Amino acid sequence: MANAEAMDRTTGWPRILTVGVDGFLVSFADRLDEPANRAALAFRDAINRAGWDGVEETATSLTSTYLRFDPLHFDHATMRARLEHLLADRDWYRAPMPDGRRLWRIPTVYGTDLAPQLDEAAAAAGVTTDQAIHTLSSTRVRVQTIGFAPGQPYLGVLPPEWNIPRQTALTESVPIGALVVAIRQLVLFSVTTPTGWRHVGQTAIRLFRPEAETPFVLRPGDEVMFPAVTPEAFAQIRTSGPDGGATCEAIR
């Protein structure tokens, strides 16, 4: 094995699991951490760059890479052997991030009646409201995965004090562009939906655009900052188009 450490980070991670008749899940941890998410993103990128015949789909979750293949093209044993060989190629927990990632800056109004649970979330984190705004607006977070709704990112990881629980009851509805927080992560909603996460900020970006050639604006591995703007500035941003004042640049 080219790198035994890569196959035994802590008690047997990563692990290859069979998913149905045509899939595998390569998991790098059983809970979210930065190295496991990095590994999942890098491993998926390596599969895509390898261009294996018979691979029909790849995707990532917070800590895993999913692969779907044509079982008429390869049997399970052959595909599993390929995955094991690739896993042994390097320490994926320290692998470089994929190329083509972007840094987004998405203007956000914190608190007010647009995001009414900021004070509650700050108290749960043991910080003041001003400290909460400073941290949430200045921390550069990664799109760890897209899920739950079309184009909807889970972003992290926030500092340890933001390991706050979800609410015990659901908020009946938050709007498109709502920024919510729990368990050291942010979620930026692409749809109007109920949620158990606390609504701390509001943006004007539309993340899901079914009419566009690329319907999902953000991609796993992209990084995002949520700079604070005043309610007055936000009122103007809301009328500026689907980007909601957001800008992006290539990460080099």
PDB file of C-alpha atoms in Angstrom, residues 19-132:
ATOM      1  CA  VAL A  19     -24.843   1.475  -1.668  1.00  0.00           C
ATOM      2  CA  GLY A  20     -27.435  -0.599  -3.526  1.00  0.00           C
ATOM      3  CA  VAL A  21     -26.553  -2.466  -6.690  1.00  0.00           C
ATOM      4  CA  ASP A  22     -24.696   0.366  -8.390  1.00  0.00           C
ATOM      5  CA  GLY A  23     -23.052   2.580  -5.792  1.00  0.00           C
ATOM      6  CA  PHE A  24     -20.276   3.004  -3.241  1.00  0.00           C
ATOM      7  CA  LEU A  25     -19.881   5.483  -0.398  1.00  0.00           C
ATOM      8  CA  VAL A  26     -16.338   6.307   0.654  1.00  0.00           C
ATOM      9  CA  SER A  27     -16.589   7.809   4.151  1.00  0.00           C
ATOM     10  CA  PHE A  28     -13.721   9.651   5.824  1.00  0.00           C
ATOM     11  CA  ALA A  29     -15.275  10.163   9.283  1.00  0.00           C
ATOM     12  CA  ASP A  30     -18.508   9.633  11.188  1.00  0.00           C
ATOM     13  CA  ARG A  31     -18.790  13.304  12.126  1.00  0.00           C
ATOM     14  CA  LEU A  32     -17.959  16.607  10.520  1.00  0.00           C
ATOM     15  CA  ASP A  33     -14.452  17.952  10.726  1.00  0.00           C
ATOM     16  CA  GLU A  34     -12.374  20.022   8.324  1.00  0.00           C
ATOM     17  CA  PRO A  35      -9.928  17.278   7.252  1.00  0.00           C
ATOM     18  CA  ALA A  36     -12.732  14.801   6.514  1.00  0.00           C
ATOM     19  CA  ASN A  37     -14.616  17.310   4.383  1.00  0.00           C
ATOM     20  CA  ARG A  38     -11.389  18.213   2.566  1.00  0.00           C
ATOM     21  CA  ALA A  39     -10.753  14.513   1.941  1.00  0.00           C
ATOM     22  CA  ALA A  40     -14.243  13.934   0.521  1.00  0.00           C
ATOM     23  CA  LEU A  41     -13.936  16.883  -1.862  1.00  0.00           C
ATOM     24  CA  ALA A  42     -10.436  15.953  -2.995  1.00  0.00           C
ATOM     25  CA  PHE A  43     -11.306  12.275  -3.465  1.00  0.00           C
ATOM     26  CA  ARG A  44     -14.325  13.085  -5.625  1.00  0.00           C
ATOM     27  CA  ASP A  45     -12.187  15.402  -7.731  1.00  0.00           C
ATOM     28  CA  ALA A  46      -9.615  12.635  -8.212  1.00  0.00           C
ATOM     29  CA  ILE A  47     -12.319  10.200  -9.383  1.00  0.00           C
ATOM     30  CA  ASN A  48     -13.640  12.770 -11.847  1.00  0.00           C
ATOM     31  CA  ARG A  49     -10.166  13.520 -13.183  1.00  0.00           C
ATOM     32  CA  ALA A  50      -9.401   9.808 -13.537  1.00  0.00           C
ATOM     33  CA  GLY A  51     -12.248   9.544 -16.059  1.00  0.00           C
ATOM     34  CA  TRP A  52     -13.087   5.924 -15.266  1.00  0.00           C
ATOM     35  CA  ASP A  53     -15.374   4.327 -17.834  1.00  0.00           C
ATOM     36  CA  GLY A  54     -18.668   3.218 -16.339  1.00  0.00           C
ATOM     37  CA  VAL A  55     -18.844   5.915 -13.635  1.00  0.00           C
ATOM     38  CA  GLU A  56     -22.179   7.655 -14.047  1.00  0.00           C
ATOM     39  CA  GLU A  57     -22.306  10.054 -11.078  1.00  0.00           C
ATOM     40  CA  THR A  58     -20.226  11.372  -8.205  1.00  0.00           C
ATOM     41  CA  ALA A  59     -21.257  13.589  -5.301  1.00  0.00           C
ATOM     42  CA  THR A  60     -20.083  14.560  -1.836  1.00  0.00           C
ATOM     43  CA  SER A  61     -21.749  14.877   1.549  1.00  0.00           C
ATOM     44  CA  LEU A  62     -20.176  16.480   4.614  1.00  0.00           C
ATOM     45  CA  THR A  63     -17.634  13.671   5.092  1.00  0.00           C
ATOM     46  CA  SER A  64     -18.161  11.177   2.245  1.00  0.00           C
ATOM     47  CA  THR A  65     -17.816  10.719  -1.499  1.00  0.00           C
ATOM     48  CA  TYR A  66     -20.561   8.875  -3.380  1.00  0.00           C
ATOM     49  CA  LEU A  67     -19.981   7.073  -6.666  1.00  0.00           C
ATOM     50  CA  ARG A  68     -22.622   5.488  -8.900  1.00  0.00           C
ATOM     51  CA  PHE A  69     -21.476   3.171 -11.658  1.00  0.00           C
ATOM     52  CA  ASP A  70     -22.895   0.981 -14.407  1.00  0.00           C
ATOM     53  CA  PRO A  71     -22.865  -2.596 -13.016  1.00  0.00           C
ATOM     54  CA  LEU A  72     -22.982  -3.919 -16.600  1.00  0.00           C
ATOM     55  CA  HIS A  73     -19.651  -2.182 -17.175  1.00  0.00           C
ATOM     56  CA  PHE A  74     -17.895  -3.197 -13.935  1.00  0.00           C
ATOM     57  CA  ASP A  75     -18.747  -5.662 -11.175  1.00  0.00           C
ATOM     58  CA  HIS A  76     -18.611  -4.558  -7.541  1.00  0.00           C
ATOM     59  CA  ALA A  77     -15.288  -6.260  -6.861  1.00  0.00           C
ATOM     60  CA  THR A  78     -13.557  -4.454  -9.728  1.00  0.00           C
ATOM     61  CA  MET A  79     -14.922  -1.031  -8.768  1.00  0.00           C
ATOM     62  CA  ARG A  80     -14.117  -1.571  -5.092  1.00  0.00           C
ATOM     63  CA  ALA A  81     -10.552  -2.524  -6.000  1.00  0.00           C
ATOM     64  CA  ARG A  82     -10.204   0.689  -7.985  1.00  0.00           C
ATOM     65  CA  LEU A  83     -11.453   2.740  -5.047  1.00  0.00           C
ATOM     66  CA  GLU A  84      -9.086   0.960  -2.638  1.00  0.00           C
ATOM     67  CA  HIS A  85      -6.160   1.585  -4.962  1.00  0.00           C
ATOM     68  CA  LEU A  86      -7.024   5.285  -5.235  1.00  0.00           C
ATOM     69  CA  LEU A  87      -7.473   5.606  -1.464  1.00  0.00           C
ATOM     70  CA  ALA A  88      -4.011   4.185  -0.925  1.00  0.00           C
ATOM     71  CA  ASP A  89      -2.472   6.708  -3.321  1.00  0.00           C
ATOM     72  CA  ARG A  90      -2.120   9.490  -0.740  1.00  0.00           C
ATOM     73  CA  ASP A  91      -3.248  10.874   2.600  1.00  0.00           C
ATOM     74  CA  TRP A  92      -6.568  12.372   1.478  1.00  0.00           C
ATOM     75  CA  TYR A  93      -6.983  14.267   4.751  1.00  0.00           C
ATOM     76  CA  ARG A  94      -4.043  16.458   3.684  1.00  0.00           C
ATOM     77  CA  ALA A  95      -4.789  16.484  -0.047  1.00  0.00           C
ATOM     78  CA  PRO A  96      -4.900  19.825  -1.889  1.00  0.00           C
ATOM     79  CA  MET A  97      -8.346  21.236  -2.513  1.00  0.00           C
ATOM     80  CA  PRO A  98      -9.704  20.893  -6.081  1.00  0.00           C
ATOM     81  CA  ASP A  99      -8.983  23.568  -8.656  1.00  0.00           C
ATOM     82  CA  GLY A 100     -11.709  25.910  -9.862  1.00  0.00           C
ATOM     83  CA  ARG A 101     -12.957  26.973  -6.457  1.00  0.00           C
ATOM     84  CA  ARG A 102     -14.281  30.506  -5.915  1.00  0.00           C
ATOM     85  CA  LEU A 103     -14.506  32.962  -3.030  1.00  0.00           C
ATOM     86  CA  TRP A 104     -17.922  34.591  -2.722  1.00  0.00           C
ATOM     87  CA  ARG A 105     -18.795  37.694  -0.724  1.00  0.00           C
ATOM     88  CA  ILE A 106     -22.524  37.886  -0.071  1.00  0.00           C
ATOM     89  CA  PRO A 107     -23.864  41.074   1.591  1.00  0.00           C
ATOM     90  CA  THR A 108     -25.879  40.232   4.688  1.00  0.00           C
ATOM     91  CA  VAL A 109     -28.028  42.190   7.099  1.00  0.00           C
ATOM     92  CA  TYR A 110     -27.804  40.741  10.607  1.00  0.00           C
ATOM     93  CA  GLY A 111     -30.629  40.868  13.095  1.00  0.00           C
ATOM     94  CA  THR A 112     -33.513  43.359  12.767  1.00  0.00           C
ATOM     95  CA  ASP A 113     -36.936  42.036  11.865  1.00  0.00           C
ATOM     96  CA  LEU A 114     -35.363  40.447   8.753  1.00  0.00           C
ATOM     97  CA  ALA A 115     -33.345  37.953  10.842  1.00  0.00           C
ATOM     98  CA  PRO A 116     -34.996  37.960  14.247  1.00  0.00           C
ATOM     99  CA  GLN A 117     -33.039  35.210  16.051  1.00  0.00           C
ATOM    100  CA  LEU A 118     -29.596  36.794  16.084  1.00  0.00           C
ATOM    101  CA  ASP A 119     -29.754  37.787  19.758  1.00  0.00           C
ATOM    102  CA  GLU A 120     -30.976  34.314  20.743  1.00  0.00           C
ATOM    103  CA  ALA A 121     -28.195  32.610  18.775  1.00  0.00           C
ATOM    104  CA  ALA A 122     -25.559  34.937  20.249  1.00  0.00           C
ATOM    105  CA  ALA A 123     -26.750  34.132  23.768  1.00  0.00           C
ATOM    106  CA  ALA A 124     -26.587  30.408  23.024  1.00  0.00           C
ATOM    107  CA  ALA A 125     -23.003  30.881  21.826  1.00  0.00           C
ATOM    108  CA  GLY A 126     -22.118  32.903  24.949  1.00  0.00           C
ATOM    109  CA  VAL A 127     -21.183  36.045  23.022  1.00  0.00           C
ATOM    110  CA  THR A 128     -22.644  39.517  22.632  1.00  0.00           C
ATOM    111  CA  THR A 129     -24.701  40.451  19.599  1.00  0.00           C
ATOM    112  CA  ASP A 130     -21.883  42.673  18.323  1.00  0.00           C
ATOM    113  CA  GLN A 131     -19.373  39.844  18.766  1.00  0.00           C
ATOM    114  CA  ALA A 132     -21.708  37.494  16.912  1.00  0.00           C
TER     115      ALA A 132
END
